[in-house]
GROMACS .gro file of C-alpha atoms in nm:
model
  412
    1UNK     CA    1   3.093   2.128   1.139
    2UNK     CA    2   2.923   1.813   1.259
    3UNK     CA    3   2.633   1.997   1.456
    4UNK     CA    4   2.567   2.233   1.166
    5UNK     CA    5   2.539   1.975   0.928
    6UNK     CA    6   2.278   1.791   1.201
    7UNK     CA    7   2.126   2.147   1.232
    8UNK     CA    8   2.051   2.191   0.878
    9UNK     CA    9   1.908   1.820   0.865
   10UNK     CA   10   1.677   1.878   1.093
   11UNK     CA   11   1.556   2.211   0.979
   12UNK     CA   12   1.499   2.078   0.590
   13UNK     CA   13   1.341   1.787   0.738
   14UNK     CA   14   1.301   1.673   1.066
   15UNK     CA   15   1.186   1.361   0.996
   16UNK     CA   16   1.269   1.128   0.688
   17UNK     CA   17   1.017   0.864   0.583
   18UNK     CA   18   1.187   0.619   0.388
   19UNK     CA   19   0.990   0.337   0.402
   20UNK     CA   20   1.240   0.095   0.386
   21UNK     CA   21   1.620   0.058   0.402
   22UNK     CA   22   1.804   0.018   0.061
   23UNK     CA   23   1.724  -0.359   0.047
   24UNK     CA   24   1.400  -0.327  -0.042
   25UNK     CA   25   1.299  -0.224  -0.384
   26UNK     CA   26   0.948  -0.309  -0.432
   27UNK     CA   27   0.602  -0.324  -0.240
   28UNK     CA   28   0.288  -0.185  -0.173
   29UNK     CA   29   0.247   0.166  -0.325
   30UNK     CA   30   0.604   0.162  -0.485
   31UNK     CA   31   1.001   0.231  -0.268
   32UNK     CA   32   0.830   0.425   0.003
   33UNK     CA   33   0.486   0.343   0.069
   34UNK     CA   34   0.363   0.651  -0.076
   35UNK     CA   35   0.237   0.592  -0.421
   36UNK     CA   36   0.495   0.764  -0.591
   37UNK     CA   37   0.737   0.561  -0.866
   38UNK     CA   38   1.019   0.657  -0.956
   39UNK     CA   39   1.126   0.658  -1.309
   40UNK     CA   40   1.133   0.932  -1.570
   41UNK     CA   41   1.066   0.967  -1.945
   42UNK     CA   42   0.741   0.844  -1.922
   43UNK     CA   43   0.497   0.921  -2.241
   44UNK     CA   44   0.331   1.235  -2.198
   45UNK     CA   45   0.053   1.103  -2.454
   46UNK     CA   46  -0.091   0.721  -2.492
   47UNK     CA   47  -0.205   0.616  -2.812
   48UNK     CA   48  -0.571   0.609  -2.856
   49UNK     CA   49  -0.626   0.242  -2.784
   50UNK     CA   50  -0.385   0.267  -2.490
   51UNK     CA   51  -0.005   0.176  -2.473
   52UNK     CA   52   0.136  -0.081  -2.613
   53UNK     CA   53   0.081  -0.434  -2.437
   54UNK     CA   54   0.396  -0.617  -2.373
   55UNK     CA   55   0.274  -0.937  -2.240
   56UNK     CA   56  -0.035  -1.068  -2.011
   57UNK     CA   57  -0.078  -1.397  -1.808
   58UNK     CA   58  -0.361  -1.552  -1.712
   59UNK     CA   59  -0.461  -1.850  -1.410
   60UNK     CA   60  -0.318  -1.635  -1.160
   61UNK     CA   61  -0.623  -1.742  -0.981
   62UNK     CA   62  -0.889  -1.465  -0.782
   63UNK     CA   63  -0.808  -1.232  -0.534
   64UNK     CA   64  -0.725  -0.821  -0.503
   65UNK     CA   65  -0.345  -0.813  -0.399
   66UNK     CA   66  -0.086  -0.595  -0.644
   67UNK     CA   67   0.187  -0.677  -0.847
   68UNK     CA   68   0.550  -0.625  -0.747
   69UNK     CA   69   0.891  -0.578  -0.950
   70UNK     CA   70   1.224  -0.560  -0.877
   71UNK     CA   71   1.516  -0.665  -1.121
   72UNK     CA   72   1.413  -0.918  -1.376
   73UNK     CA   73   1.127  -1.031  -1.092
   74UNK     CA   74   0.763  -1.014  -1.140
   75UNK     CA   75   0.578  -1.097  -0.849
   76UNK     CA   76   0.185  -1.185  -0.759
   77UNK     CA   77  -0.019  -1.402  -0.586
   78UNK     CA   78  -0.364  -1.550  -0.585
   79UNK     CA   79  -0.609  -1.804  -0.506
   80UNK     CA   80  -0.676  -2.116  -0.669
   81UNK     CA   81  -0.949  -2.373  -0.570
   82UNK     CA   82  -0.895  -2.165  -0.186
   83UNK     CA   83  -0.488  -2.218  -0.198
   84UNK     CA   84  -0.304  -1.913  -0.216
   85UNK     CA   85  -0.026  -1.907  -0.421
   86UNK     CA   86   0.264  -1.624  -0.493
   87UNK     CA   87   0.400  -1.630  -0.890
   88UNK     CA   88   0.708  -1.514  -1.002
   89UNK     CA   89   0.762  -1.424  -1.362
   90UNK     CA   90   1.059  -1.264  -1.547
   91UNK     CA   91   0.986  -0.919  -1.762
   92UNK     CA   92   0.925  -1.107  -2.048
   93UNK     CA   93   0.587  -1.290  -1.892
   94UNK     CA   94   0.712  -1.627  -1.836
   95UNK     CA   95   0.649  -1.801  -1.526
   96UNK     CA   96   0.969  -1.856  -1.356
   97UNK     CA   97   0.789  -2.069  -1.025
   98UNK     CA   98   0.478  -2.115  -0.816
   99UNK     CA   99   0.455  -2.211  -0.494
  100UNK     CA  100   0.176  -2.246  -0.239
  101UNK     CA  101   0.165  -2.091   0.115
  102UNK     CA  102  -0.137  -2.179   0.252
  103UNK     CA  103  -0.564  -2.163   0.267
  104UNK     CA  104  -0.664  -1.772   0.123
  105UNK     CA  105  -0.983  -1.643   0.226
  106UNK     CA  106  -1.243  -1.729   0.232
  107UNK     CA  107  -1.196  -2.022   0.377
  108UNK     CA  108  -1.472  -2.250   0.295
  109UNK     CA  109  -1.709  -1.935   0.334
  110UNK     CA  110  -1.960  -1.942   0.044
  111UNK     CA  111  -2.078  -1.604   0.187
  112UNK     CA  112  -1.821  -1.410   0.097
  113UNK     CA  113  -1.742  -1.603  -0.206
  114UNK     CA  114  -1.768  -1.280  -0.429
  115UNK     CA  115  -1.445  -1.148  -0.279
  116UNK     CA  116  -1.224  -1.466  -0.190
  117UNK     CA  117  -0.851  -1.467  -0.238
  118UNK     CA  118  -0.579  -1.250  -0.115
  119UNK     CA  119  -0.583  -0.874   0.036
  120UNK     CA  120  -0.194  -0.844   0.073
  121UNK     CA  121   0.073  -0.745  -0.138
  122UNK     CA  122   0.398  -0.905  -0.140
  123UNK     CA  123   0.706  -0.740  -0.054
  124UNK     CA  124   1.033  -0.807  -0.172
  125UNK     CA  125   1.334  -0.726   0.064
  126UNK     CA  126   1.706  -0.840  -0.086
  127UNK     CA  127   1.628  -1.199  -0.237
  128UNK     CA  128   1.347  -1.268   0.005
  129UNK     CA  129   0.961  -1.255  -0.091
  130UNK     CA  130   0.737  -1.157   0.231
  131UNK     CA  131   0.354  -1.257   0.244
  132UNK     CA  132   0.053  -1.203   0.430
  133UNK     CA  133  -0.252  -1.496   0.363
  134UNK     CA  134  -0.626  -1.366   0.457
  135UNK     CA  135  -0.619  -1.611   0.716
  136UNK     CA  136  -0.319  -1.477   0.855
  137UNK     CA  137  -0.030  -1.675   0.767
  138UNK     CA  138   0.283  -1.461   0.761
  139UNK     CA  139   0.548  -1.690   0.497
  140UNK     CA  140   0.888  -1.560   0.353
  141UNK     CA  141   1.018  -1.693   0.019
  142UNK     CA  142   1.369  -1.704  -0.174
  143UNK     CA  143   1.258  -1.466  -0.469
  144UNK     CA  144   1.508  -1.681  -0.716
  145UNK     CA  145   1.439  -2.042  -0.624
  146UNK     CA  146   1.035  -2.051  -0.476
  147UNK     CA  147   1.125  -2.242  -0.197
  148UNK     CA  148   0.952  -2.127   0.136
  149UNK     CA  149   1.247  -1.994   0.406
  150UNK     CA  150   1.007  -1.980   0.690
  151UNK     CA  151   0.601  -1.931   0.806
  152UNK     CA  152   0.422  -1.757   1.096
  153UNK     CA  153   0.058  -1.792   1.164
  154UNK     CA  154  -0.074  -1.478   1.338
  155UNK     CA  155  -0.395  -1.648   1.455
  156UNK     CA  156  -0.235  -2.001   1.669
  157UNK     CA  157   0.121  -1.817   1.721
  158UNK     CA  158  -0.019  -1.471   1.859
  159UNK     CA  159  -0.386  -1.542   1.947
  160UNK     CA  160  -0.493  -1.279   1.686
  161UNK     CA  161  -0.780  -1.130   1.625
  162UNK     CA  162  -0.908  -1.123   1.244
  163UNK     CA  163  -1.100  -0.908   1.061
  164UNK     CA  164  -1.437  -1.038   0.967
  165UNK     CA  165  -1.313  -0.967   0.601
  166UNK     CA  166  -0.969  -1.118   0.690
  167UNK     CA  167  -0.602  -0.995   0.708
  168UNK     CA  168  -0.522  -0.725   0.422
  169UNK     CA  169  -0.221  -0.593   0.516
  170UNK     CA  170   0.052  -0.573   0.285
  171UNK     CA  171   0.394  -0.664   0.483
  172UNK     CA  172   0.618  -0.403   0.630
  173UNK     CA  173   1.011  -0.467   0.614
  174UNK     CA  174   1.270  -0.212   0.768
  175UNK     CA  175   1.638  -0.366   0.819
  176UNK     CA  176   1.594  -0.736   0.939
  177UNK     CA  177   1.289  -0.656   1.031
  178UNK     CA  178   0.913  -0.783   0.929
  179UNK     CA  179   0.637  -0.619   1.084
  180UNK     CA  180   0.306  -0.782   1.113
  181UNK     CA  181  -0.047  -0.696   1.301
  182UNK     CA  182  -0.220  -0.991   1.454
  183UNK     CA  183  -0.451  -0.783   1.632
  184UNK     CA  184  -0.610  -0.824   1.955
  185UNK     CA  185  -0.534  -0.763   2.337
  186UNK     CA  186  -0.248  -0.956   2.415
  187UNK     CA  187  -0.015  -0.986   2.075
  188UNK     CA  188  -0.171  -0.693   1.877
  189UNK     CA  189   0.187  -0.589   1.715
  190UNK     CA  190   0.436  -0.824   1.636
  191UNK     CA  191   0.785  -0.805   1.547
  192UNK     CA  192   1.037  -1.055   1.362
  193UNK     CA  193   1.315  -1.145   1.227
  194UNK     CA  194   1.292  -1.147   0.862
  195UNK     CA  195   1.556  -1.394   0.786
  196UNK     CA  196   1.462  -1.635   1.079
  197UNK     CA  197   1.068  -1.592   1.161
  198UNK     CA  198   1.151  -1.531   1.545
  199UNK     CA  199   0.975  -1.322   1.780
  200UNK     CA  200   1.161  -1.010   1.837
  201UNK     CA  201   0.899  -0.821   2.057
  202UNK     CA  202   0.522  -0.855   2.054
  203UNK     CA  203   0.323  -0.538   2.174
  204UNK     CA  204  -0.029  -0.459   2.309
  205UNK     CA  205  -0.040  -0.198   2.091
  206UNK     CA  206  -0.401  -0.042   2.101
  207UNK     CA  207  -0.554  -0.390   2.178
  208UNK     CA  208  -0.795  -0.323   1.902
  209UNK     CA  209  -0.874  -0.585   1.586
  210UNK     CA  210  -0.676  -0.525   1.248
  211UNK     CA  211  -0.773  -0.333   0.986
  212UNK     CA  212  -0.680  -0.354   0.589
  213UNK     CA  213  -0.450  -0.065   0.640
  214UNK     CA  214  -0.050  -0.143   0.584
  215UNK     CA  215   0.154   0.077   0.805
  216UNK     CA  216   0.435   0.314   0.696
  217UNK     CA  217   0.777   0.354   0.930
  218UNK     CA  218   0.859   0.662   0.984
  219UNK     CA  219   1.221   0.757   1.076
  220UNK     CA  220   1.332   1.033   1.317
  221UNK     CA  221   1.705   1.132   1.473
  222UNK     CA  222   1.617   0.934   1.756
  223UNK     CA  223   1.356   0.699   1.656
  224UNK     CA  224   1.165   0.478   1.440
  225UNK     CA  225   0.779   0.477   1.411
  226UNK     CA  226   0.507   0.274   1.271
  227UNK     CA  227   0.208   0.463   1.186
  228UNK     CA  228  -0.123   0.277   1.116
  229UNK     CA  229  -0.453   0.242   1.148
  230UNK     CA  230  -0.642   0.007   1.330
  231UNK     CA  231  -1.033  -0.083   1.360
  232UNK     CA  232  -1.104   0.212   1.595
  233UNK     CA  233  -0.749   0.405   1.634
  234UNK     CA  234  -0.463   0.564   1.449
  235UNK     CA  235  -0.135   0.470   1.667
  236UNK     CA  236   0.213   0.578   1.663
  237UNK     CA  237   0.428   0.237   1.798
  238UNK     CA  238   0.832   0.291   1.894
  239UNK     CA  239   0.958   0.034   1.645
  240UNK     CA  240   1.226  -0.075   1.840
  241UNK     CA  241   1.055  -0.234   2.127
  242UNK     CA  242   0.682  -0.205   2.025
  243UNK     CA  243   0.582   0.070   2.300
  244UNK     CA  244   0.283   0.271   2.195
  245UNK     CA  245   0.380   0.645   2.166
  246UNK     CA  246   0.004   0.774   2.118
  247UNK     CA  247  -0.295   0.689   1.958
  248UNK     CA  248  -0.616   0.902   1.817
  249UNK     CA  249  -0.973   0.725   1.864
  250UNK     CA  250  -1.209   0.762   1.563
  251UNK     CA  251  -1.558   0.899   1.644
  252UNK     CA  252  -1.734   0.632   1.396
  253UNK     CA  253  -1.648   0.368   1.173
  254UNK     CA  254  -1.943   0.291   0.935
  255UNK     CA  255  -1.818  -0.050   0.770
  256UNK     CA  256  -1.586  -0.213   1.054
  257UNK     CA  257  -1.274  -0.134   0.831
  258UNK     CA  258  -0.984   0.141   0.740
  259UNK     CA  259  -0.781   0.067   0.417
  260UNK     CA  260  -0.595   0.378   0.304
  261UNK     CA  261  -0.211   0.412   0.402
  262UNK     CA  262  -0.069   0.682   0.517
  263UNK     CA  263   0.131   0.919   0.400
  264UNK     CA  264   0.404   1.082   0.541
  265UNK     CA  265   0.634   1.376   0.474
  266UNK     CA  266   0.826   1.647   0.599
  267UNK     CA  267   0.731   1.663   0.977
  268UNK     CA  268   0.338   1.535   0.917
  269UNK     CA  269   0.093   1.242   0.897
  270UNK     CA  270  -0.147   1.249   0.617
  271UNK     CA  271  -0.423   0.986   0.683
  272UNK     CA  272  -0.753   0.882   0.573
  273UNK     CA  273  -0.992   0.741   0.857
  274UNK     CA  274  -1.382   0.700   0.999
  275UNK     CA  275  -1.414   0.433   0.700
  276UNK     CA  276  -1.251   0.680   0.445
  277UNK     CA  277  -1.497   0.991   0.548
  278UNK     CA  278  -1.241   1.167   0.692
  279UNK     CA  279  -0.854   1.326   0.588
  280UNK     CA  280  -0.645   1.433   0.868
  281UNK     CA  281  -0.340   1.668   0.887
  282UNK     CA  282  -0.096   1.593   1.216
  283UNK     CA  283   0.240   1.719   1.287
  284UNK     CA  284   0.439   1.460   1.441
  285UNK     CA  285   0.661   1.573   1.743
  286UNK     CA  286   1.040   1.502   1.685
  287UNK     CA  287   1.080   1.293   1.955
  288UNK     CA  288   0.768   1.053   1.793
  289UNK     CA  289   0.603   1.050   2.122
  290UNK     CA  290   0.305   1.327   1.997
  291UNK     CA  291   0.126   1.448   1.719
  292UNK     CA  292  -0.060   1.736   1.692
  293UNK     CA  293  -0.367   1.800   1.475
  294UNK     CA  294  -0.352   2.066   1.197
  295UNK     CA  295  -0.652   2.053   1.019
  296UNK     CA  296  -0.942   1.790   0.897
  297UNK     CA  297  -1.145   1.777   0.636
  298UNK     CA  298  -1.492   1.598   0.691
  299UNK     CA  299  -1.709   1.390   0.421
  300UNK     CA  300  -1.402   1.301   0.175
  301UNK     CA  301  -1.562   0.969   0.086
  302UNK     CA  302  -1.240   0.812  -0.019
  303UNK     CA  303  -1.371   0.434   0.005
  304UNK     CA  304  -1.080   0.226  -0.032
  305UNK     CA  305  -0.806   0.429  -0.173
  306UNK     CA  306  -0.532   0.627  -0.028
  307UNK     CA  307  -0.365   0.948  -0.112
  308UNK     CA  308  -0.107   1.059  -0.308
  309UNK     CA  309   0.113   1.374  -0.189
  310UNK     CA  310   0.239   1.562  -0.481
  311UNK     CA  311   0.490   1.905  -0.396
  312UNK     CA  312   0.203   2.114  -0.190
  313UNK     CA  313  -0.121   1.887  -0.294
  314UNK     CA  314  -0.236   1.598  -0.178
  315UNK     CA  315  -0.429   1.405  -0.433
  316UNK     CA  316  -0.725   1.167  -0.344
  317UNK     CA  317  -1.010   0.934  -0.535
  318UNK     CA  318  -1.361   0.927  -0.439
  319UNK     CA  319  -1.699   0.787  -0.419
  320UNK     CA  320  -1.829   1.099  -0.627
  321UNK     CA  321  -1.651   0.969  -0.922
  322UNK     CA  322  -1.360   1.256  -0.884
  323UNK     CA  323  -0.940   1.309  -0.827
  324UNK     CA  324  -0.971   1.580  -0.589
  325UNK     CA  325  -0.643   1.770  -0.487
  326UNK     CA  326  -0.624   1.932  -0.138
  327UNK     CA  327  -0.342   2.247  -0.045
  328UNK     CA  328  -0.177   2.073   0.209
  329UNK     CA  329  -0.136   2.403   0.378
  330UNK     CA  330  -0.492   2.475   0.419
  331UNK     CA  331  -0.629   2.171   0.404
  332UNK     CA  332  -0.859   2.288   0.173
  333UNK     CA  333  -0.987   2.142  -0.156
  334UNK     CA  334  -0.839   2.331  -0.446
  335UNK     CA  335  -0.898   2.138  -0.774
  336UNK     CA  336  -1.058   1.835  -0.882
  337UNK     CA  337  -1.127   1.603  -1.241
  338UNK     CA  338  -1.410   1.397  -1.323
  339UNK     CA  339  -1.249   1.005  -1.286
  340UNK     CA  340  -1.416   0.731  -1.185
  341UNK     CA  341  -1.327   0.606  -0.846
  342UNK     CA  342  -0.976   0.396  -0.781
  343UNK     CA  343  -0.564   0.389  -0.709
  344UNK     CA  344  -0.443   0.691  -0.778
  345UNK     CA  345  -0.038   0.701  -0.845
  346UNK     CA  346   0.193   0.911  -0.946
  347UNK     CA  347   0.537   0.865  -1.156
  348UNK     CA  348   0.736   1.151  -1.363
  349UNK     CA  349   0.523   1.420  -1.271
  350UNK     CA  350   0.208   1.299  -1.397
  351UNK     CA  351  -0.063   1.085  -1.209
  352UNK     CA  352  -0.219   0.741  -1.325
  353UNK     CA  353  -0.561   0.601  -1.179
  354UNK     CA  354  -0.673   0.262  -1.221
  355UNK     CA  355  -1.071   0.342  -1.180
  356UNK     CA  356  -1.293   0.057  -1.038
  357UNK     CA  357  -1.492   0.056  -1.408
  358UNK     CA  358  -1.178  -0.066  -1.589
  359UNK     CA  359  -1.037   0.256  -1.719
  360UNK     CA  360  -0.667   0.350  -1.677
  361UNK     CA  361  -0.623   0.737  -1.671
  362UNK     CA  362  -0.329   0.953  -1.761
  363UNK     CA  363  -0.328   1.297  -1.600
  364UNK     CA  364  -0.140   1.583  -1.607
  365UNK     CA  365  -0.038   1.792  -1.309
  366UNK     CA  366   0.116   2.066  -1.553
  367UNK     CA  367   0.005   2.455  -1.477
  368UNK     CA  368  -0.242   2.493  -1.173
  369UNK     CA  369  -0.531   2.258  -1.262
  370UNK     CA  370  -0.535   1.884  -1.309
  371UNK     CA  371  -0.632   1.770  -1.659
  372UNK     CA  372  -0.702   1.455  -1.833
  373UNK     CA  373  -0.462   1.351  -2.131
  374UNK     CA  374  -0.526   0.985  -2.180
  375UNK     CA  375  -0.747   0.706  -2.095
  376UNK     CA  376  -0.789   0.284  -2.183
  377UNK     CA  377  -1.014   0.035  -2.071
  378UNK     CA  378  -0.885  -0.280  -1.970
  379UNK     CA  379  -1.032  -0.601  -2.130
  380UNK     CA  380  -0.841  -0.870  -1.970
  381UNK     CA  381  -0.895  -1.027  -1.617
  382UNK     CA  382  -1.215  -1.100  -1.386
  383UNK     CA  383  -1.432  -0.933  -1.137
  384UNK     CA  384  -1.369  -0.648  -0.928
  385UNK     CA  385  -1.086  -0.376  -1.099
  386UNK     CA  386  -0.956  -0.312  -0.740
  387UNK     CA  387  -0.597  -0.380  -0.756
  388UNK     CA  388  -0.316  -0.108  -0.742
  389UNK     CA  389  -0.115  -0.061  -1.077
  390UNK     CA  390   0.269  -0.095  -1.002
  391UNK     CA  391   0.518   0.097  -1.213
  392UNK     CA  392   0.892  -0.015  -1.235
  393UNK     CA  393   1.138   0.106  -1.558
  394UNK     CA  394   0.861   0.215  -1.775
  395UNK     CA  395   0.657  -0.064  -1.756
  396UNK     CA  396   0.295  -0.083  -1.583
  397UNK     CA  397   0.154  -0.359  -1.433
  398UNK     CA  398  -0.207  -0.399  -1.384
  399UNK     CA  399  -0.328  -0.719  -1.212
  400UNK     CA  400  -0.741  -0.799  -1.291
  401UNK     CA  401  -0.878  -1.096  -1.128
  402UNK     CA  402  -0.700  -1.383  -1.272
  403UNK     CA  403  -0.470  -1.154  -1.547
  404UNK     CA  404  -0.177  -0.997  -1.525
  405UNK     CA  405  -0.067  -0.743  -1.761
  406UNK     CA  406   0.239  -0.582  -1.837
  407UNK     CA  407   0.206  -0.221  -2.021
  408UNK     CA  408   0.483  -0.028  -2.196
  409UNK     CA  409   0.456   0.348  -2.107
  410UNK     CA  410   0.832   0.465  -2.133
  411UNK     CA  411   0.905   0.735  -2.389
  412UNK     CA  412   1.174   0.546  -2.528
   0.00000   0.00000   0.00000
């Protein structure tokens, strides 16, 4: 009975991407890394002005990182006069603490003034808050009292090597475990504790600088796997003792930076690369230790957003102002809607896009053709609209600049 019941596992899916284990509820791209919230009876219609706003903070300081929720916990962070600082609120708005955790980038840098502040998104794992600065400080928090538990800094700890733009990845938890990339030849992987802050294993990895992409763990029979992408490669790394299983050189990388996640699901590797030109189909072998190509697509022009994988489509913003939706099967482009370029999520069947003008988008994935229903500007906030929405019990939060709003979407 036992082997048929491992049989049929591994035929319906060989490998399971979870994400996380059960501890952690919120983080970058929702439960499992893969844009998808769950959550149903969500309106199938906003009102014309948009839904109804619950509540909206502002003084949350600058910076491009998401909001998180889990519980009664809202969580965000930002720079303020070049300290970064991570906010907790309750669902009603009110700011339950603030506490600082470090220098944000830039760091006295008036070049790159226009996009100071913080990359990475928290993630929360049981009571614990888990950070990532610009500058590379690594810091975990107790979610209900603010206080700092312990701090790693990637760049005196690890020798790493930064990004010219910074560090943007958002935190990866699995068990007690926090993954982090310093980057670099001799510490390019690094894995700790996540109650503690000590070393577990450190691993060459690719030896290659970091990029803004967060990794995904992937999670076969045998084997754990973090996927990600680096400046020049995308890497498979045993996540048990940090040994690289493979990695895939990119031909060209126009702007010195990858920032889509991947997305993984039933036996294969969705990823965006070559500075979000090119969308990649692999098959990963069950032992994690290969991957095999299935198909490519060339010139997506996905800029800084990563997909979303909905039944047999995989959905995907770009440059050209459109949602375009790819058969995973063929790996070729099958539908598309006029949006302006941003995050693209999806929750109850329908897909949301926060576009880089300010509009939020509603769209349905009903019949055989995406179609807009619904669409708001947001007012609130400064600078760039490049944060990811985050959806948790029918509520929508949208982070702009220094605002963070709360958005009541449930059907209730």
């Amino acid at each position: 009975m036992k082997t048929i019941k491992l049989t049929t596992l591994i035929i319906t899916g060989l490998f399971v991407y979870t994400g996380l284990f059960a501890q952690v509820t919120s983080q970058w791209r929702g439960e499992n890394r893969d844009g998808i919230y769950k959550g149903t009876n969500l309106m199938t219609k906003w009102p014309e002005k948009g839904p109804s706003l619950l509540w909206s903070v502002e003084n949350i300081g600058e910076g491009y990182s998401c909001p998180v929720a889990k519980d009664e916990f809202v969580v965000v962070n930002g720079s303020i006069s070049g300290t970064g600082f991570l906010f907790t609120f309750n669902t009603k708005g009110e700011l339950l603490w603030k506490s600082p955790y470090g220098p944000e980038y830039p760091q006295n840098d008036t070049s790159s003034e226009k996009y100071s502040g913080p990359r990475s998104t928290p993630t929360i794992a049981g009571d614990l808050v888990y950070i990532c600065s610009g500058m590379g400080r690594v810091s975990c928090f107790d979610l209900r009292k603010g206080s700092e538990v312990w701090s790693v800094d990637m760049m005196s700890q690890f020798n790493g090597l930064m990004h010219a733009a910074g560090y943007g990845e958002s935190l990866l938890v699995d068990g007690d475990v926090v993954y982090c990339h310093p980057g670099g030849t001799e510490n390019n992987v690094a894995a700790l504790n996540r109650l503690t802050g000590k070393t577990i294993w450190t691993s060459k990895g690719t030896g290659d600088s970091v990029s803004f992409c967060s990794p995904v763990v992937v999670n076969l029979p045998g084997r754990k796997v973090i996927v990600t992408l680096t400046h020049k490669y995308f890497s498979g790394i045993d996540a048990a003792t940090g040994e690289l299983l493979w990695s895939r050189e990119q031909n060209q990388v126009l702007y010195n930076n990858q920032f889509a996640t991947p997305v993984c699901s039933d036996g294969c590797i969705y990823y965006i690369s070559e500075s979000g030109s090119r969308l990649t189909k692999l098959e990963l072998a069950a032992d994690g230790k290969s991957v095999q190509e299935k198909w490519r697509l060339n010139n997506v022009r996905s800029g800084l957003h990563s997909p979303v994988k909905m039944n047999d489509m995989l959905y995907y913003s770009d440059v050209r102002q459109k949602i375009r939706g790819i058969d995973i099967n063929s790996g070729k482009v099958t539908d598309s809607l006029r949006v302006f370029r941003g995050p693209v999520l999806a929750a109850d069947n329908k897909l949301f896009s926060y576009s880089e003008n300010g509009t939020v988008s509603l769209i349905s994935l009903e019949g055989s053709k995406m179609s807009l229903i619904s669409s708001f500007k947001i007012e609130k906030g400064t600078r760039e609209h490049l944060a990811t929405p985050f959806i948790d019990k029918g509520v929508m939060y949208i982070r702009h600049g220094d605002a963070l709003m709360a958005y009541d979407i449930s059907n209730d």
